[in-house]
């Protein structure tokens, strides 16, 4: 190839590259605008109304099933919804707003959205990160929430995350805030408020007796029942002898039973498959409810007696693909509700 | 000496991947061949002009002779280099466009780097540059290409499944071709004068390139694993460069010992290096 021919070839390559660069500037999307579709946050009202959190071009919003496609709440692209919860009468949705890009100075605010009047109000602002909330089933004016007091990296190779979790409460009438626990736990998840007594159920690491890093690694994720006015009397309600980690769960108190998420198997590519199980703490009996070989999570009981749950069809891949299913209490009649 | 012959032979030699010394030898040999042919034709009664033209015509075109010589000296090298450059360019545009239009990510810096390194390989293949035809330069170019396209492989694996499988396979093939060319360049294509000839030196290069690929791959794996858990760069990452540095120093010591005519010491160093790597591998297998 002579010099002229290579010059022409180099020119063509240059033009193609410049065109691609120009296209890059035109079509590149900032990270906070890329999020699309369903998230793992949803709740079911007493009327069977399904509220889900969805992203539309990076904007987090709350959408109701049965309503039109417009969100009842939509946030700016920089903010996200950490959790949502229906009130017991199904007229109010409480939700937590925080920054998408969390940092040490990030705070959170709890909003109430009144469905009948379509009004939204901020009822509480906190300097720390509130990750989950739930209405107290015995007191419609009371919210219980999980708050992480620090945002830091506990290990030199991990990025900053919310830590030092404790259980807090907020009285909507008096505006009084109460800190119920002083655990400063590394992590707390899956908050549930008891329907019968003054206690909450939380998934935490069973590391109370851990004295070394090895003990810590050997401990398991379990479900704790924490009496709000005597948190030191907390007890494990999941199978305390089981050598498996439990993640999400749903307590069915009238049945002395809970439905929980745990690893059910491993796919041929080595990815864990998460299934839903039930555990009766009176009979000490465990039953596997789902066998979807996907990622089943977030069991919620509807007033129709059905268990609503989430499935991620692209678990462990770059972008999740969530579906909402429902099933009977015994795991039968699984049907897709929303995608 | 005829200036026309000199221009003609220069044009032929330019088509080959020879280094400076080899080019000078080839130039002299071709020129003397043409001169002999010229004298023969003149003795047959051709005019000087006719004898010169006939000698060059019967010799073949610059392009033909150059390509034949290149192929005879370095079989299939030009084809492999051309294949690497063209495949790399097509891959760079494809994976960039996939990342942009499917994932919304414009990897502009990577695209520019990938196009520049691929175009550079294309250039030194179709228009060999004497001063750059050295093992160091060619391997440097190929190593830069390997790093840039290893990142390209990660970009392919990051795509949706329907696109990532095909592009990941293509990226692996491009990387394999690049690695093969590093072996060829080091062991076969560019013998350096100041090193001991023979299979001992070739084996030393072979072992070091192989262990180098292994050490770099393992180190990059640990960097990737650390990045999986953290969002930002940590000084801890620099620790992963220690094995690569140790390998490079060991390789340099071996070459120096060979240059000083101390092959036994050089073999001792490479055996020690292999022992450390194999011990580490055995420990990893036993523990995990």
Coordinates of C-alpha atoms in Angstrom, one line a residue:
Chain A
X1 CA 0.0 0.0 0.0
X2 CA 1.5 3.4 -1.0
X3 CA 1.5 6.4 1.2
X4 CA -1.4 8.1 -0.6
X5 CA -3.6 5.0 -0.3
X6 CA -2.8 4.7 3.4
X7 CA -3.5 8.4 3.9
X8 CA -7.0 8.0 2.4
X9 CA -7.6 4.9 4.6
X10 CA -6.5 6.8 7.7
X11 CA -8.8 9.7 6.7
X12 CA -11.8 7.4 6.4
X13 CA -11.0 5.8 9.8
X14 CA -10.7 9.3 11.2
X15 CA -14.0 10.4 9.8
X16 CA -15.8 7.3 11.1
X17 CA -14.2 7.8 14.5
X18 CA -15.3 11.4 14.7
X19 CA -18.8 10.4 13.7
X20 CA -18.9 7.8 16.5
X21 CA -17.5 10.4 19.0
X22 CA -20.2 12.9 17.9
X23 CA -22.9 10.1 18.4
X24 CA -21.4 9.4 21.8
X25 CA -21.9 13.0 22.9
X26 CA -25.5 12.9 21.6
X27 CA -26.6 9.5 23.0
X28 CA -24.6 9.1 26.2
X29 CA -26.9 8.9 29.2
X30 CA -25.8 10.0 32.7
X31 CA -26.0 7.2 35.2
X32 CA -28.9 8.8 37.1
X33 CA -31.1 8.9 33.9
X34 CA -30.5 5.3 32.9
X35 CA -32.8 3.7 35.4
X36 CA -36.0 2.3 33.8
X37 CA -38.8 0.1 34.9
X38 CA -39.9 -1.6 38.1
X39 CA -37.8 -1.6 41.2
X40 CA -38.1 -4.1 44.1
X41 CA -40.3 -1.8 46.1
X42 CA -44.0 -2.5 46.3
X43 CA -46.9 -2.9 48.8
X44 CA -50.4 -4.1 48.7
X45 CA -53.3 -2.1 50.3
X46 CA -56.3 -3.4 52.2
X47 CA -58.3 -2.9 49.0
X48 CA -56.0 -5.0 47.0
X49 CA -54.4 -1.9 45.4
X50 CA -50.8 -2.5 44.3
X51 CA -48.4 0.4 44.7
X52 CA -45.0 0.0 43.0
X53 CA -42.0 2.2 42.6
X54 CA -40.9 2.5 39.0
X55 CA -38.3 4.6 37.2
X56 CA -39.1 6.5 34.1
X57 CA -35.9 8.0 32.4
X58 CA -34.2 8.0 35.8
X59 CA -37.1 9.6 37.7
X60 CA -38.4 7.5 40.6
X61 CA -42.2 7.5 40.9
X62 CA -45.0 5.6 42.7
X63 CA -47.5 3.9 40.4
X64 CA -50.8 2.3 41.3
X65 CA -52.2 -0.8 39.6
X66 CA -55.6 -0.3 38.1
X67 CA -54.9 3.4 37.7
X68 CA -53.7 5.0 34.5
X69 CA -50.0 4.9 33.6
X70 CA -49.2 8.3 35.2
X71 CA -47.3 8.2 38.5
X72 CA -49.1 9.5 41.6
X73 CA -45.7 10.7 42.9
X74 CA -42.7 11.5 40.8
X75 CA -39.3 12.7 42.1
X76 CA -36.5 14.7 40.5
X77 CA -33.9 12.6 38.8
X78 CA -31.3 13.1 41.6
X79 CA -33.6 11.6 44.2
X80 CA -34.8 8.1 44.9
X81 CA -37.4 6.3 47.0
X82 CA -36.0 4.0 49.7
X83 CA -39.2 2.3 50.8
X84 CA -43.0 2.6 50.6
X85 CA -45.8 1.4 52.9
X86 CA -49.6 1.5 52.8
X87 CA -51.5 2.6 55.9
X88 CA -53.8 0.0 57.4
X89 CA -56.9 1.6 55.9
X90 CA -55.2 1.8 52.5
X91 CA -55.8 5.6 52.1
X92 CA -52.2 6.8 52.7
X93 CA -48.9 5.7 51.2
X94 CA -45.8 6.6 53.4
X95 CA -42.5 6.7 51.5
X96 CA -38.9 7.7 52.2
X97 CA -37.0 10.0 49.9
X98 CA -33.2 10.2 49.8
X99 CA -30.4 11.1 47.4
X100 CA -29.5 8.6 44.6
X101 CA -25.8 9.3 45.2
X102 CA -25.6 8.8 48.9
X103 CA -22.7 10.3 50.9
X104 CA -21.9 11.1 54.5
X105 CA -24.0 14.3 54.5
X106 CA -27.1 12.6 52.9
X107 CA -30.4 12.8 54.7
X108 CA -33.8 11.4 54.2
X109 CA -37.4 12.6 54.4
X110 CA -40.6 10.7 55.1
X111 CA -43.6 11.7 52.9
X112 CA -47.2 10.9 53.2
X113 CA -49.3 10.7 50.1
X114 CA -53.1 10.9 50.7
X115 CA -54.8 8.9 47.9
X116 CA -58.2 10.4 48.2
X117 CA -57.1 14.0 47.9
X118 CA -53.8 13.3 46.0
X119 CA -51.9 15.5 48.5
X120 CA -48.3 15.0 49.4
X121 CA -46.7 16.2 52.6
X122 CA -43.3 15.9 54.2
X123 CA -43.8 14.7 57.8
X124 CA -40.2 14.1 58.9
X125 CA -36.8 15.1 57.7
X126 CA -33.7 13.4 59.1
X127 CA -30.0 14.1 58.8
X128 CA -29.3 10.4 58.5
X129 CA -30.4 7.8 56.0
X130 CA -33.7 6.1 56.6
X131 CA -33.8 2.9 54.7
X132 CA -37.2 1.3 55.5
X133 CA -40.5 2.3 57.1
X134 CA -43.8 0.7 58.1
X135 CA -47.0 1.8 59.7
X136 CA -47.7 0.4 63.1
X137 CA -50.6 -2.0 62.5
X138 CA -52.1 -1.2 66.0
X139 CA -51.8 2.6 65.8
X140 CA -52.5 4.3 62.5
X141 CA -50.7 7.5 63.6
X142 CA -47.4 5.8 64.2
X143 CA -44.6 5.0 61.8
X144 CA -41.7 2.8 62.7
X145 CA -38.5 3.1 60.6
X146 CA -34.9 1.9 60.3
X147 CA -32.2 4.6 60.3
X148 CA -28.5 4.3 59.6
X149 CA -26.6 6.8 61.5
X150 CA -23.3 6.7 59.6
X151 CA -22.3 6.4 56.0
X152 CA -18.9 5.0 55.9
X153 CA -16.7 2.1 54.6
X154 CA -15.8 -0.4 57.3
X155 CA -13.3 -2.1 55.2
X156 CA -10.4 -0.6 53.1
X157 CA -11.6 -2.3 49.9
X158 CA -15.3 -1.5 50.2
X159 CA -17.1 1.7 49.3
X160 CA -19.1 3.7 51.8
X161 CA -22.4 2.2 52.8
X162 CA -25.1 3.0 55.4
X163 CA -24.2 1.4 58.8
X164 CA -25.0 1.8 62.5
X165 CA -28.7 0.8 62.1
X166 CA -31.3 1.3 64.8
X167 CA -35.1 1.2 65.1
X168 CA -36.9 4.5 65.4
X169 CA -40.5 5.6 65.6
X170 CA -42.5 8.8 64.8
X171 CA -45.8 9.8 66.1
X172 CA -47.7 11.6 63.2
X173 CA -50.0 13.4 65.6
X174 CA -47.6 14.7 68.3
X175 CA -44.5 14.8 66.0
X176 CA -42.6 13.0 68.7
X177 CA -39.6 10.9 67.6
X178 CA -38.5 7.9 69.6
X179 CA -35.3 5.9 69.3
X180 CA -36.2 2.4 70.4
X181 CA -32.9 0.5 70.0
X182 CA -29.2 1.3 70.7
X183 CA -27.7 -1.5 68.8
X184 CA -25.8 0.4 66.1
X185 CA -26.0 -2.8 64.0
X186 CA -23.9 -3.2 60.9
X187 CA -27.0 -3.9 58.9
X188 CA -30.8 -4.3 59.5
X189 CA -33.3 -5.1 56.9
X190 CA -36.9 -6.2 56.2
X191 CA -38.6 -4.3 58.9
X192 CA -42.0 -5.6 60.0
X193 CA -44.2 -4.3 62.8
X194 CA -46.1 -6.8 64.9
X195 CA -49.9 -6.7 64.5
X196 CA -50.5 -8.0 68.0
X197 CA -47.9 -6.6 70.4
X198 CA -45.3 -3.7 70.8
X199 CA -42.5 -5.4 68.9
X200 CA -40.9 -5.4 65.5
X201 CA -39.4 -8.2 63.4
X202 CA -36.0 -7.5 61.7
X203 CA -33.5 -9.5 59.7
X204 CA -30.0 -9.1 61.1
X205 CA -26.8 -11.0 61.4
X206 CA -26.7 -13.4 64.4
X207 CA -23.3 -12.1 65.5
X208 CA -24.0 -11.2 69.2
X209 CA -21.5 -13.8 70.5
X210 CA -18.9 -13.2 67.8
X211 CA -15.5 -12.5 69.3
X212 CA -13.3 -12.7 66.2
X213 CA -13.6 -12.1 62.5
X214 CA -13.9 -15.9 62.0
X215 CA -16.9 -16.0 64.4
X216 CA -18.4 -13.1 62.4
X217 CA -18.0 -15.0 59.1
X218 CA -19.5 -18.1 60.6
X219 CA -22.6 -16.3 61.9
X220 CA -25.9 -16.4 59.9
X221 CA -28.6 -13.9 58.9
X222 CA -31.6 -14.6 61.0
X223 CA -35.0 -13.1 61.9
X224 CA -35.2 -11.3 65.3
X225 CA -38.3 -10.3 67.2
X226 CA -37.4 -7.1 69.2
X227 CA -39.8 -5.8 71.9
X228 CA -39.8 -2.0 71.4
X229 CA -39.6 -1.2 75.1
X230 CA -37.2 -4.0 76.0
X231 CA -34.9 -4.4 73.0
X232 CA -32.4 -6.4 75.0
X233 CA -35.0 -9.2 75.3
X234 CA -34.9 -9.8 71.5
X235 CA -35.2 -13.4 70.3
X236 CA -34.6 -15.3 67.1
X237 CA -37.8 -16.5 65.6
X238 CA -36.4 -18.1 62.5
X239 CA -34.9 -21.6 62.9
X240 CA -32.0 -20.8 65.3
X241 CA -30.2 -24.0 64.5
X242 CA -30.5 -23.8 60.7
X243 CA -27.2 -23.3 58.9
X244 CA -28.7 -21.0 56.2
X245 CA -28.9 -17.3 55.8
X246 CA -32.4 -15.8 55.7
X247 CA -33.0 -12.6 53.9
X248 CA -36.5 -11.3 53.3
X249 CA -39.4 -12.5 55.3
X250 CA -43.1 -12.1 56.2
X251 CA -44.5 -13.0 59.6
X252 CA -47.9 -14.7 59.7
X253 CA -48.6 -14.4 63.4
X254 CA -52.0 -16.1 63.4
X255 CA -50.4 -19.2 62.0
X256 CA -47.2 -19.0 64.1
X257 CA -45.5 -19.1 60.8
X258 CA -43.2 -17.0 58.6
X259 CA -42.4 -16.9 55.0
X260 CA -38.8 -16.2 54.2
X261 CA -36.3 -16.0 51.4
X262 CA -33.3 -18.2 51.3
X263 CA -31.0 -19.8 48.8
X264 CA -32.8 -22.8 47.3
X265 CA -30.1 -23.9 44.8
X266 CA -27.5 -23.0 42.3
X267 CA -27.9 -22.6 38.6
X268 CA -25.7 -24.4 36.1
X269 CA -23.7 -21.1 35.7
X270 CA -23.1 -20.9 39.5
X271 CA -25.6 -18.2 40.3
X272 CA -27.6 -18.7 43.5
X273 CA -31.4 -19.3 43.1
X274 CA -33.5 -17.7 45.8
X275 CA -36.8 -19.3 46.7
X276 CA -39.5 -18.6 49.3
X277 CA -39.9 -21.0 52.2
X278 CA -42.3 -21.2 55.2
X279 CA -41.2 -22.0 58.7
X280 CA -43.6 -22.8 61.5
X281 CA -41.9 -22.1 64.8
X282 CA -44.4 -24.1 66.8
X283 CA -44.0 -27.3 64.8
X284 CA -40.4 -26.5 63.7
X285 CA -41.5 -27.4 60.2
X286 CA -40.0 -25.9 57.0
X287 CA -41.7 -26.1 53.6
X288 CA -40.3 -24.8 50.2
X289 CA -43.1 -22.8 48.6
X290 CA -41.6 -21.7 45.3
X291 CA -39.4 -23.6 42.9
X292 CA -39.0 -20.9 40.2
X293 CA -35.2 -21.2 40.0
X294 CA -34.9 -17.4 39.8
X295 CA -34.7 -14.7 42.5
X296 CA -38.0 -14.7 44.5
X297 CA -38.2 -12.0 47.2
X298 CA -40.2 -9.5 49.3
X299 CA -43.2 -11.6 50.3
X300 CA -46.2 -9.4 51.3
X301 CA -49.6 -10.6 52.4
X302 CA -52.7 -9.1 50.7
X303 CA -56.1 -8.9 52.2
X304 CA -57.2 -11.6 49.8
X305 CA -55.0 -13.9 51.7
X306 CA -52.6 -14.3 48.9
X307 CA -48.9 -13.8 49.2
X308 CA -47.5 -11.3 46.7
X309 CA -43.8 -11.5 45.9
X310 CA -41.2 -10.2 43.6
X311 CA -39.1 -12.1 41.1
X312 CA -36.0 -10.8 39.4
X313 CA -35.7 -12.7 36.0
X314 CA -32.2 -11.2 35.4
X315 CA -30.7 -11.7 38.9
X316 CA -27.0 -11.2 39.0
X317 CA -27.0 -9.5 35.6
X318 CA -26.4 -5.8 35.0
X319 CA -30.0 -4.7 34.9
X320 CA -32.7 -6.4 36.9
X321 CA -36.1 -7.4 35.4
X322 CA -38.7 -7.5 38.1
X323 CA -42.1 -9.2 38.0
X324 CA -44.7 -9.4 40.7
X325 CA -46.5 -12.7 41.3
X326 CA -49.0 -13.9 43.8
X327 CA -49.6 -17.4 45.3
X328 CA -51.6 -19.2 47.9
X329 CA -50.2 -19.6 51.4
X330 CA -49.1 -23.1 50.6
X331 CA -47.2 -22.0 47.5
X332 CA -49.8 -23.2 45.0
X333 CA -51.5 -21.3 42.1
X334 CA -48.6 -19.0 41.3
X335 CA -49.7 -16.3 38.8
X336 CA -48.1 -13.2 37.4
X337 CA -49.7 -9.9 38.6
X338 CA -47.5 -7.2 37.2
X339 CA -44.5 -6.8 34.9
Chain B
X1 CA 25.5 1.7 -9.4
X2 CA 22.3 2.5 -11.2
X3 CA 19.9 4.9 -9.3
X4 CA 16.9 3.1 -10.9
X5 CA 18.1 -0.2 -9.4
X6 CA 18.6 1.4 -6.0
X7 CA 15.0 2.9 -6.1
X8 CA 13.6 -0.4 -7.3
X9 CA 15.4 -2.4 -4.5
X10 CA 14.5 0.1 -1.9
X11 CA 10.8 -0.3 -2.9
X12 CA 11.1 -4.1 -2.6
X13 CA 12.8 -4.0 0.8
X14 CA 10.2 -1.6 2.2
X15 CA 7.6 -4.3 1.7
X16 CA 9.3 -6.5 4.3
X17 CA 9.2 -6.6 8.1
X18 CA 13.0 -6.8 8.3
X19 CA 15.0 -4.9 10.9
X20 CA 17.8 -2.5 9.9
X21 CA 20.6 -5.1 9.6
X22 CA 18.5 -7.6 7.7
X23 CA 17.3 -4.9 5.3
X24 CA 20.9 -3.9 4.6
X25 CA 21.8 -7.5 3.8
X26 CA 18.7 -8.0 1.7
X27 CA 19.3 -4.7 -0.2
X28 CA 22.9 -5.7 -1.1
X29 CA 21.8 -9.1 -2.2
X30 CA 19.0 -7.9 -4.4
X31 CA 21.1 -5.1 -5.9
X32 CA 23.9 -7.5 -6.8
X33 CA 21.4 -9.9 -8.4
X34 CA 20.0 -7.1 -10.5
X35 CA 23.5 -6.0 -11.5
X36 CA 24.4 -9.6 -12.6
X37 CA 21.2 -9.8 -14.6
X38 CA 21.9 -6.4 -16.2
X39 CA 25.4 -7.5 -17.2
X40 CA 24.1 -10.7 -18.7
X41 CA 21.5 -8.8 -20.8
X42 CA 24.2 -6.4 -22.0
X43 CA 26.5 -9.2 -23.0
X44 CA 23.6 -10.6 -25.0
X45 CA 23.6 -7.4 -27.1
X46 CA 20.9 -5.3 -25.3
X47 CA 21.4 -1.6 -25.0
X48 CA 22.1 -0.3 -21.5
X49 CA 18.6 1.1 -21.2
X50 CA 17.0 -2.1 -22.5
X51 CA 19.2 -4.3 -20.3
X52 CA 18.2 -2.3 -17.2
X53 CA 14.5 -2.4 -18.0
X54 CA 14.5 -6.1 -18.9
X55 CA 16.4 -7.0 -15.7
X56 CA 13.8 -5.2 -13.5
X57 CA 10.8 -6.5 -15.5
X58 CA 12.0 -10.1 -15.3
X59 CA 12.6 -9.6 -11.6
X60 CA 8.9 -8.8 -10.9
X61 CA 7.1 -5.8 -9.5
X62 CA 8.2 -4.2 -6.2
X63 CA 5.0 -5.3 -4.6
X64 CA 5.1 -8.9 -5.8
X65 CA 8.8 -9.5 -4.9
X66 CA 8.4 -7.6 -1.6
X67 CA 5.4 -9.7 -0.6
X68 CA 7.1 -13.0 -1.6
X69 CA 10.2 -12.1 0.4
X70 CA 8.1 -11.2 3.4
X71 CA 6.2 -14.4 3.2
X72 CA 9.4 -16.5 2.8
X73 CA 11.1 -14.8 5.8
X74 CA 8.1 -14.5 8.1
X75 CA 5.4 -16.9 6.9
X76 CA 1.9 -15.6 7.5
X77 CA 3.1 -12.7 9.8
X78 CA 1.7 -10.0 7.5
X79 CA -1.6 -11.8 7.2
X80 CA -1.9 -12.2 10.9
X81 CA -1.0 -8.6 11.6
X82 CA -3.5 -7.4 8.9
X83 CA -6.1 -9.7 10.4
X84 CA -5.4 -8.3 13.9
X85 CA -5.7 -4.7 12.8
X86 CA -8.9 -5.1 10.7
X87 CA -10.6 -7.3 13.3
X88 CA -9.7 -4.9 16.0
X89 CA -11.0 -1.9 14.1
X90 CA -14.3 -3.6 13.3
X91 CA -14.6 -4.8 16.9
X92 CA -13.8 -1.4 18.4
X93 CA -16.6 0.3 16.4
X94 CA -19.1 -2.6 17.1
X95 CA -18.6 -2.8 20.8
X96 CA -18.6 1.0 21.2
X97 CA -21.8 1.3 19.2
X98 CA -23.4 -1.5 21.3
X99 CA -22.4 0.1 24.5
X100 CA -23.7 3.5 23.3
X101 CA -27.0 2.5 21.8
X102 CA -27.9 -0.4 24.2
X103 CA -26.5 0.7 27.5
X104 CA -26.3 4.5 27.0
X105 CA -22.5 4.6 27.7
X106 CA -20.1 6.4 25.4
X107 CA -16.6 5.0 25.9
X108 CA -15.0 7.7 23.8
X109 CA -11.5 7.5 25.3
X110 CA -11.4 3.7 24.8
X111 CA -12.7 4.1 21.2
X112 CA -10.0 6.6 20.3
X113 CA -7.3 4.5 22.0
X114 CA -8.5 1.3 20.2
X115 CA -8.6 3.0 16.8
X116 CA -5.2 4.6 17.2
X117 CA -3.5 1.3 18.3
X118 CA -5.3 -0.7 15.6
X119 CA -4.4 1.9 12.9
X120 CA -0.8 1.9 14.1
X121 CA -0.6 -1.9 13.7
X122 CA -2.2 -1.5 10.2
X123 CA 0.3 1.1 9.3
X124 CA 3.4 -0.8 10.4
X125 CA 2.1 -3.8 8.5
X126 CA 1.3 -2.2 5.1
X127 CA 4.1 0.3 5.3
X128 CA 6.9 -1.2 7.5
X129 CA 9.0 1.5 9.3
X130 CA 12.6 0.4 9.5
X131 CA 13.3 2.3 12.8
X132 CA 10.3 0.7 14.4
X133 CA 11.0 -2.8 13.2
X134 CA 12.5 -3.9 16.5
X135 CA 11.3 -6.5 18.9
X136 CA 10.9 -3.9 21.6
X137 CA 8.7 -1.5 19.5
X138 CA 6.6 -4.3 18.0
X139 CA 6.0 -6.0 21.3
X140 CA 5.3 -2.6 22.9
X141 CA 2.6 -2.0 20.3
X142 CA 1.1 -5.4 20.7
X143 CA 1.1 -5.2 24.5
X144 CA -0.6 -1.8 24.4
X145 CA -3.1 -3.4 22.0
X146 CA -3.7 -6.3 24.5
X147 CA -4.4 -4.0 27.4
X148 CA -6.8 -1.8 25.4
X149 CA -8.7 -4.8 24.0
X150 CA -8.8 -6.6 27.3
X151 CA -10.8 -3.6 28.5
X152 CA -12.8 -4.0 25.3
X153 CA -13.5 -7.6 26.4
X154 CA -14.8 -6.3 29.7
X155 CA -17.1 -3.9 27.8
X156 CA -18.4 -6.9 25.8
X157 CA -19.2 -8.9 28.9
X158 CA -21.0 -5.9 30.3
X159 CA -23.6 -5.9 27.5
X160 CA -26.9 -7.7 27.3
X161 CA -26.7 -11.4 26.8
X162 CA -27.8 -11.4 23.1
X163 CA -24.9 -9.1 22.2
X164 CA -22.3 -10.0 24.8
X165 CA -21.8 -13.7 23.8
X166 CA -20.8 -13.0 20.2
X167 CA -18.7 -10.0 21.0
X168 CA -17.0 -11.7 23.9
X169 CA -15.9 -14.6 21.7
X170 CA -14.6 -12.2 19.0
X171 CA -12.7 -10.2 21.7
X172 CA -11.1 -13.5 23.0
X173 CA -10.0 -14.4 19.5
X174 CA -8.5 -10.9 19.0
X175 CA -6.6 -11.2 22.3
X176 CA -5.4 -14.7 21.4
X177 CA -4.1 -13.5 18.0
X178 CA -2.4 -10.6 19.8
X179 CA -0.8 -13.0 22.3
X180 CA 0.3 -15.3 19.5
X181 CA 2.0 -12.4 17.7
X182 CA 3.8 -11.5 20.9
X183 CA 5.2 -15.0 21.1
X184 CA 6.2 -14.9 17.4
X185 CA 7.8 -11.4 17.7
X186 CA 9.8 -12.4 20.7
X187 CA 10.9 -15.9 19.9
X188 CA 10.9 -16.2 16.1
X189 CA 10.4 -13.0 14.0
X190 CA 13.1 -10.6 15.4
X191 CA 16.2 -12.4 16.5
X192 CA 18.5 -9.9 18.3
X193 CA 22.2 -10.0 17.6
X194 CA 23.3 -9.4 21.2
X195 CA 21.6 -12.4 22.6
X196 CA 22.6 -16.0 22.6
X197 CA 21.2 -18.0 19.8
X198 CA 19.7 -21.4 20.3
X199 CA 16.7 -23.0 21.9
X200 CA 17.8 -22.1 25.4
X201 CA 17.0 -18.4 24.8
X202 CA 13.8 -19.3 23.0
X203 CA 12.6 -21.4 25.9
X204 CA 13.5 -18.6 28.3
X205 CA 11.3 -16.2 26.3
X206 CA 8.5 -18.8 26.0
X207 CA 8.4 -19.4 29.8
X208 CA 8.6 -15.8 30.7
X209 CA 5.9 -14.7 28.2
X210 CA 3.6 -17.5 29.5
X211 CA 4.2 -16.7 33.1
X212 CA 3.8 -13.0 32.4
X213 CA 0.4 -13.5 30.8
X214 CA -0.6 -15.6 33.9
X215 CA 0.7 -13.1 36.4
X216 CA -0.9 -10.1 34.6
X217 CA -4.2 -12.0 34.3
X218 CA -4.3 -13.0 38.0
X219 CA -3.4 -9.4 39.1
X220 CA -6.0 -7.9 36.9
X221 CA -8.5 -10.4 38.2
X222 CA -7.8 -9.1 41.8
X223 CA -8.2 -5.5 40.7
X224 CA -11.5 -6.4 39.1
X225 CA -12.6 -8.2 42.3
X226 CA -11.7 -5.2 44.4
X227 CA -13.5 -2.8 42.1
X228 CA -16.6 -5.1 42.4
X229 CA -16.8 -4.2 46.1
X230 CA -15.8 -0.6 46.0
X231 CA -16.8 2.5 44.0
X232 CA -13.6 4.3 44.1
X233 CA -9.8 3.7 43.6
X234 CA -8.0 2.6 46.7
X235 CA -4.2 2.6 47.3
X236 CA -4.7 -1.2 48.1
X237 CA -5.0 -1.7 44.4
X238 CA -1.3 -0.9 43.9
X239 CA -0.4 -4.0 45.8
X240 CA -1.7 -6.1 42.9
X241 CA 1.1 -4.5 40.8
X242 CA 3.8 -6.1 43.0
X243 CA 3.7 -9.6 41.3
X244 CA 3.8 -7.9 37.8
X245 CA 6.9 -5.8 38.9
X246 CA 8.6 -8.9 40.4
X247 CA 8.0 -10.8 37.1
X248 CA 9.4 -8.0 35.0
X249 CA 12.5 -7.7 37.2
X250 CA 13.1 -11.4 37.1
X251 CA 12.7 -11.4 33.3
X252 CA 15.2 -8.5 32.9
X253 CA 17.7 -10.3 35.2
X254 CA 17.5 -13.4 33.1
X255 CA 18.1 -11.5 29.9
X256 CA 21.0 -9.7 31.4
X257 CA 22.6 -12.9 32.6
X258 CA 22.2 -14.4 29.2
X259 CA 23.8 -11.4 27.7
X260 CA 26.7 -11.8 30.1
X261 CA 27.1 -15.4 28.9
X262 CA 25.8 -16.9 32.2
X263 CA 23.0 -19.2 31.0
X264 CA 23.1 -21.5 34.1
X265 CA 22.4 -18.5 36.4
X266 CA 19.6 -17.4 34.0
X267 CA 18.0 -20.8 34.1
X268 CA 18.4 -20.9 37.9
X269 CA 16.4 -17.6 38.1
X270 CA 13.7 -18.8 35.8
X271 CA 13.4 -22.1 37.8
X272 CA 13.1 -20.1 41.1
X273 CA 10.5 -17.8 39.5
X274 CA 8.5 -20.8 38.3
X275 CA 8.7 -22.5 41.8
X276 CA 7.3 -19.4 43.4
X277 CA 4.4 -19.2 40.9
X278 CA 3.6 -22.9 41.2
X279 CA 3.8 -22.8 45.0
X280 CA 1.3 -19.9 45.0
X281 CA -1.0 -21.8 42.6
X282 CA -0.8 -24.9 44.7
X283 CA -1.6 -22.9 47.9
X284 CA -4.6 -21.3 46.1
X285 CA -5.9 -24.7 45.0
X286 CA -5.4 -26.3 48.5
X287 CA -7.0 -23.4 50.4
X288 CA -9.9 -22.7 48.1

